[in-house]
Coordinates of C-alpha atoms in Angstrom, one line a residue:
M1 CA 339.3 88.9 -61.3
G2 CA 342.1 89.0 -63.9
N3 CA 345.5 87.3 -63.4
S4 CA 347.3 90.7 -63.5
A5 CA 345.2 92.0 -60.6
L6 CA 345.8 88.8 -58.6
K7 CA 349.5 89.1 -59.3
T8 CA 349.5 92.6 -58.0
H9 CA 347.9 91.5 -54.8
L10 CA 350.4 88.7 -54.4
E11 CA 353.3 91.0 -54.9
T12 CA 352.0 93.3 -52.2
S13 CA 351.4 90.4 -49.8
Q14 CA 354.9 89.2 -50.3
K15 CA 356.1 92.4 -48.7
T16 CA 353.4 92.8 -46.0
G17 CA 352.4 89.3 -45.0
V18 CA 348.8 90.3 -45.5
F19 CA 346.5 89.0 -48.3
Q20 CA 343.1 90.6 -48.5
L21 CA 340.7 90.1 -51.4
T22 CA 337.1 90.6 -50.4
G23 CA 333.9 90.9 -52.4
K24 CA 335.5 89.9 -55.8
G25 CA 333.4 87.0 -56.6
L26 CA 336.2 84.4 -56.2
L27 CA 335.0 80.9 -56.8
E28 CA 338.0 79.2 -55.2
F29 CA 340.9 79.7 -52.7
P30 CA 343.8 81.2 -54.8
E31 CA 346.2 78.4 -55.5
D32 CA 349.0 80.9 -56.1
L33 CA 348.9 81.8 -52.4
Q34 CA 351.0 78.7 -51.7
R35 CA 354.0 80.7 -52.9
L36 CA 353.7 83.0 -49.8
S37 CA 353.3 80.2 -47.3
S38 CA 356.6 81.1 -45.5
N39 CA 355.6 84.6 -44.6
L40 CA 351.8 85.0 -44.9
R41 CA 350.3 85.9 -41.5
T42 CA 346.8 87.3 -42.4
V43 CA 344.3 86.1 -45.1
N44 CA 340.9 87.7 -45.6
L45 CA 338.8 86.3 -48.4
S46 CA 335.4 87.4 -47.1
D47 CA 332.3 88.1 -49.3
N48 CA 333.3 85.8 -52.1
K49 CA 331.8 82.5 -53.5
I50 CA 334.3 80.0 -52.3
E51 CA 332.8 76.6 -51.8
V52 CA 335.9 74.5 -50.9
L53 CA 338.9 75.2 -48.6
P54 CA 341.6 73.2 -50.2
P55 CA 343.9 70.8 -48.3
F56 CA 346.9 72.9 -49.1
I57 CA 345.7 75.4 -46.4
G58 CA 347.9 73.3 -44.2
V59 CA 351.0 74.7 -45.6
F60 CA 350.5 78.2 -44.1
L61 CA 352.4 77.4 -40.9
V62 CA 352.9 81.0 -39.8
L63 CA 349.3 82.1 -40.5
K64 CA 347.8 83.9 -37.5
S65 CA 344.5 85.2 -38.9
L66 CA 342.2 83.5 -41.4
T67 CA 338.9 85.2 -42.4
L68 CA 336.4 83.6 -44.8
N69 CA 333.2 85.2 -43.8
C70 CA 330.2 85.1 -46.2
N71 CA 331.3 82.4 -48.6
K72 CA 329.7 79.0 -49.4
L73 CA 331.9 76.6 -47.4
T74 CA 330.1 73.4 -46.4
S75 CA 333.1 71.7 -44.8
L76 CA 336.7 72.2 -43.7
P77 CA 339.7 69.9 -44.6
E78 CA 341.5 68.0 -41.9
E79 CA 344.7 69.9 -42.8
I80 CA 343.4 73.0 -41.1
G81 CA 344.6 71.5 -37.9
K82 CA 348.2 72.1 -39.0
L83 CA 347.9 75.8 -38.5
R84 CA 349.4 75.7 -35.0
K85 CA 350.0 79.5 -34.9
L86 CA 346.5 80.5 -36.0
E87 CA 344.9 82.9 -33.4
T88 CA 341.8 84.0 -35.2
L89 CA 339.5 82.0 -37.4
H90 CA 336.4 83.7 -38.8
L91 CA 334.0 81.5 -40.7
N92 CA 330.7 83.4 -40.2
G93 CA 328.0 83.3 -42.8
N94 CA 328.9 80.0 -44.5
R95 CA 327.1 76.6 -44.7
L96 CA 329.0 74.6 -42.2
Q97 CA 327.3 71.8 -40.2
S98 CA 330.3 70.4 -38.5
L99 CA 334.1 70.8 -37.9
P100 CA 336.9 68.3 -38.4
A101 CA 338.4 66.8 -35.3
S102 CA 341.7 68.3 -36.3
V103 CA 340.4 71.8 -35.3
G104 CA 341.3 70.7 -31.7
G105 CA 345.0 71.0 -32.8
L106 CA 344.8 74.8 -33.3
A107 CA 346.8 75.3 -30.2
A108 CA 347.1 79.1 -30.4
L109 CA 343.5 79.8 -31.4
R110 CA 341.8 82.6 -29.4
T111 CA 338.8 83.6 -31.5
L112 CA 336.5 81.2 -33.4
G113 CA 333.7 82.8 -35.3
L114 CA 331.0 80.4 -36.6
S115 CA 327.9 82.6 -36.6
A116 CA 325.2 82.2 -39.2
N117 CA 326.1 78.7 -40.3
R118 CA 324.0 75.5 -40.1
F119 CA 325.2 73.9 -36.9
R120 CA 322.6 71.8 -35.1
E121 CA 324.9 71.1 -32.1
V122 CA 327.9 72.6 -30.4
P123 CA 330.9 71.1 -32.3
A124 CA 332.8 68.5 -30.4
G125 CA 336.5 68.7 -29.5
L126 CA 336.7 72.4 -28.8
G127 CA 337.7 71.7 -25.2
M128 CA 341.2 71.1 -26.6
L129 CA 341.5 74.7 -27.5
R130 CA 343.3 75.8 -24.2
H131 CA 343.7 79.5 -25.2
L132 CA 340.2 80.1 -26.7
D133 CA 338.8 83.4 -25.5
L134 CA 335.7 83.9 -27.8
L135 CA 333.4 81.3 -29.4
D136 CA 330.6 82.7 -31.5
L137 CA 327.9 80.2 -32.5
S138 CA 325.1 82.7 -32.8
R139 CA 322.5 82.4 -35.5
N140 CA 322.7 78.7 -36.0
R141 CA 320.2 75.8 -35.3
I142 CA 321.5 74.6 -32.0
Q143 CA 318.8 73.1 -29.7
T144 CA 320.8 72.3 -26.5
V145 CA 323.9 73.4 -24.6
P146 CA 325.5 70.1 -23.8
A147 CA 327.6 69.1 -20.8
S148 CA 330.8 69.3 -23.0
V149 CA 330.6 73.1 -23.0
G150 CA 331.7 72.9 -19.3
E151 CA 335.1 71.7 -20.6
L152 CA 335.6 74.7 -22.8
Q153 CA 338.3 77.3 -21.9
A154 CA 336.4 80.2 -23.5
I155 CA 335.9 83.5 -21.7
E156 CA 332.9 84.3 -23.8
I157 CA 330.4 82.0 -25.6
N158 CA 327.8 83.6 -27.9
L159 CA 324.8 81.3 -28.5
N160 CA 322.2 84.0 -29.4
Q161 CA 319.5 83.4 -31.9
N162 CA 319.5 79.6 -31.9
Q163 CA 316.7 77.2 -31.0
I164 CA 318.1 76.3 -27.5
S165 CA 315.6 74.9 -25.0
T166 CA 317.9 73.1 -22.6
V167 CA 321.2 74.0 -20.9
S168 CA 323.2 71.4 -19.1
P169 CA 324.1 72.3 -15.4
E170 CA 327.6 71.1 -16.3
V171 CA 328.2 74.4 -18.2
S172 CA 328.7 76.0 -14.8
R173 CA 332.0 74.1 -14.5
S174 CA 333.6 75.9 -17.4
P175 CA 336.7 77.3 -15.7
R176 CA 337.2 80.7 -17.5
L177 CA 333.6 81.4 -18.7
K178 CA 332.7 85.0 -17.8
V179 CA 330.1 85.9 -20.5
L180 CA 327.4 83.5 -21.7
R181 CA 324.9 84.9 -24.3
L182 CA 321.7 83.0 -24.8
E183 CA 319.4 85.7 -26.1
E184 CA 316.5 85.0 -28.5
N185 CA 316.3 81.3 -27.9
C186 CA 313.5 78.9 -26.6
L187 CA 314.4 78.8 -22.9
E188 CA 311.8 78.5 -20.1
L189 CA 312.9 79.9 -16.8
S190 CA 313.1 76.4 -15.4
S191 CA 315.6 75.5 -18.1
V192 CA 318.2 78.0 -16.7
P193 CA 320.4 76.0 -14.3
L194 CA 320.7 77.6 -10.9
S195 CA 324.3 76.6 -10.8
L196 CA 325.0 79.1 -13.6
L197 CA 324.0 81.9 -11.1
S198 CA 325.5 80.6 -7.9
Q199 CA 328.3 78.2 -8.7
S200 CA 330.0 79.4 -11.9
Q201 CA 332.4 82.1 -12.9
V202 CA 329.8 83.7 -15.2
S203 CA 329.4 87.4 -14.5
L204 CA 327.2 88.2 -17.5
L205 CA 324.3 85.9 -18.4
A206 CA 322.3 87.4 -21.3
L207 CA 318.8 85.9 -21.6
E208 CA 316.6 88.5 -23.2
G209 CA 314.2 87.3 -25.8
N210 CA 313.4 83.9 -24.3
L211 CA 310.1 82.4 -23.1
F212 CA 310.1 84.3 -19.8
E213 CA 310.5 87.9 -18.5
I214 CA 313.9 88.7 -17.1
K215 CA 312.4 90.2 -14.0
M216 CA 311.2 86.7 -13.1
M217 CA 314.9 85.8 -12.3
R218 CA 315.2 88.2 -9.4
D219 CA 314.0 85.7 -6.9
L220 CA 316.4 83.0 -8.1
E221 CA 319.3 82.0 -5.8
G222 CA 322.5 83.7 -7.1
Y223 CA 320.8 86.3 -9.2
D224 CA 322.6 89.2 -7.4
K225 CA 325.9 87.6 -8.4
V226 CA 325.2 87.9 -12.2
S227 CA 325.1 91.3 -13.8
A228 CA 322.1 92.4 -15.8
A229 CA 322.9 92.1 -19.5
D230 CA 321.6 95.5 -20.5
V231 CA 323.9 97.5 -18.1
F232 CA 326.8 95.1 -17.6
S233 CA 329.0 96.6 -20.3
C234 CA 329.1 100.0 -18.5
L235 CA 328.9 98.8 -14.9
S236 CA 331.7 96.3 -15.3
V237 CA 334.0 99.2 -16.3
C238 CA 334.3 100.2 -12.7
H239 CA 335.4 96.7 -11.7
L240 CA 337.9 96.5 -14.5
L241 CA 339.4 99.8 -13.7
E242 CA 339.8 98.8 -10.1
Q243 CA 342.2 96.1 -11.4
Q244 CA 344.4 98.9 -12.8
T245 CA 345.0 97.2 -16.1
Y246 CA 342.4 98.6 -18.5
F247 CA 342.8 102.4 -18.4
P248 CA 343.6 103.2 -22.0
V249 CA 340.6 101.3 -23.3
C250 CA 338.0 101.9 -20.5
L251 CA 338.7 105.5 -19.5
P252 CA 336.5 106.9 -22.3
C253 CA 333.6 104.7 -21.0
C254 CA 333.6 106.7 -17.7
V255 CA 331.0 109.2 -18.8
C256 CA 328.8 106.4 -20.1
L257 CA 329.3 104.6 -16.7
L258 CA 328.3 107.7 -14.8
T259 CA 325.2 108.1 -17.0
V260 CA 324.1 104.6 -16.2
M261 CA 324.8 105.0 -12.5
C262 CA 322.6 108.1 -12.4
S263 CA 319.7 106.3 -14.0
L264 CA 319.6 103.4 -11.6
S265 CA 318.1 103.1 -8.1
S266 CA 320.5 102.4 -5.3
S267 CA 319.1 98.8 -5.0
T268 CA 319.7 98.1 -8.7
W269 CA 323.2 99.6 -8.5
S270 CA 324.2 97.5 -5.5
A271 CA 323.0 94.3 -7.1
S272 CA 324.5 94.9 -10.5
L273 CA 328.0 96.0 -9.8
P274 CA 330.6 93.3 -9.4
P275 CA 331.8 93.2 -6.7
R276 CA 328.8 94.6 -4.8
R277 CA 329.3 98.2 -3.6
S278 CA 327.3 100.9 -1.9
L279 CA 326.8 104.2 -3.8
P280 CA 329.4 106.1 -1.7
E281 CA 331.9 103.4 -2.3
A282 CA 331.2 103.5 -6.1
W283 CA 331.5 107.3 -6.1
S284 CA 334.9 107.1 -4.3
L285 CA 336.1 104.5 -6.8
V286 CA 335.2 106.7 -9.8
R287 CA 337.1 109.6 -8.1
E288 CA 340.1 107.4 -7.6
L289 CA 339.9 106.4 -11.2
H290 CA 340.7 109.9 -12.4
L291 CA 343.8 110.2 -10.3
L292 CA 345.0 106.8 -11.5
A293 CA 344.2 107.6 -15.1
W294 CA 346.2 110.8 -14.7
D295 CA 349.3 108.9 -13.6
H296 CA 348.8 106.2 -16.2
D297 CA 347.8 108.2 -19.3
G298 CA 348.7 111.8 -18.7
D299 CA 345.9 113.0 -20.9
E300 CA 344.7 116.2 -19.2
G301 CA 341.8 116.7 -21.6
Y302 CA 340.3 113.2 -21.0
V303 CA 340.7 113.5 -17.2
R304 CA 339.1 117.0 -17.2
L305 CA 336.2 115.7 -19.3
C306 CA 335.5 112.8 -17.0
S307 CA 335.9 114.9 -13.8
S308 CA 333.4 117.5 -15.2
A309 CA 330.9 114.7 -15.7
C310 CA 331.5 113.6 -12.1
D311 CA 330.8 117.1 -10.8
H312 CA 327.4 117.1 -12.4
V313 CA 326.3 113.7 -11.0
T314 CA 323.3 113.6 -8.7
W315 CA 322.6 110.2 -7.1
R316 CA 319.0 108.8 -7.2
E317 CA 318.2 107.1 -3.9

């Protein structure tokens, strides 16, 4: 990329606080970005050929989002820990094998994307990230889920497509963990701690593609507490809506929810919906949803669409 083109991007970023330069074959992190350190809030340099993240990354004290997917990074500088306002860090598709201890200083971090790197173990020190919502370590070379994961504050941990054969029972102690994805690993049924089913906060445990059939889990203690992965995304809508906080996002999912409800037997429905409900109770809740959605959103078209779907539902007993 020529200097004039880079200068144009820098001038735009000075006004917007956003610097995005993806797929341009950049070999290094632009040094001139330091001039914008006082107001730069978003940086996206994905799909380039950057091998080194320079120490001056620590000067971007107001940065909230840093995306460096699909580059050639093999390490991160200790100075990254100075980004105390950083909320999103995407480093998917690089060559990372470890993280510096200073990452624990990212006090505001909510999303950490480390998919498709070269990690052989879950990085240490992530328990210090008190506001972490999502940790994505899928598509790495991790072989075990250690006891330290039980100290993480994450709501969702994605460990799909690794080489995991053991899971520590201590993982069930993770205080906020709701979604644990372990699909396409090397787990035997005996390697799944029963405490994850009966003593944890986990409501979605995704285990498809391991060394056992999912139906073998039905006899395990606590199985009825954990939602089946393939229907959770729709069934949980009903529970979320009951909390009366997710209407704008989840209302369009109502038709999908009803479709899934129609395709399930009553026994599957009762075991999968958190909290457990009978079919009449679920029906009543969906009806109430429409009235609440009307009050909250006022979108007559949406409500009519969902109500029409309700009118055509026939329950399978």
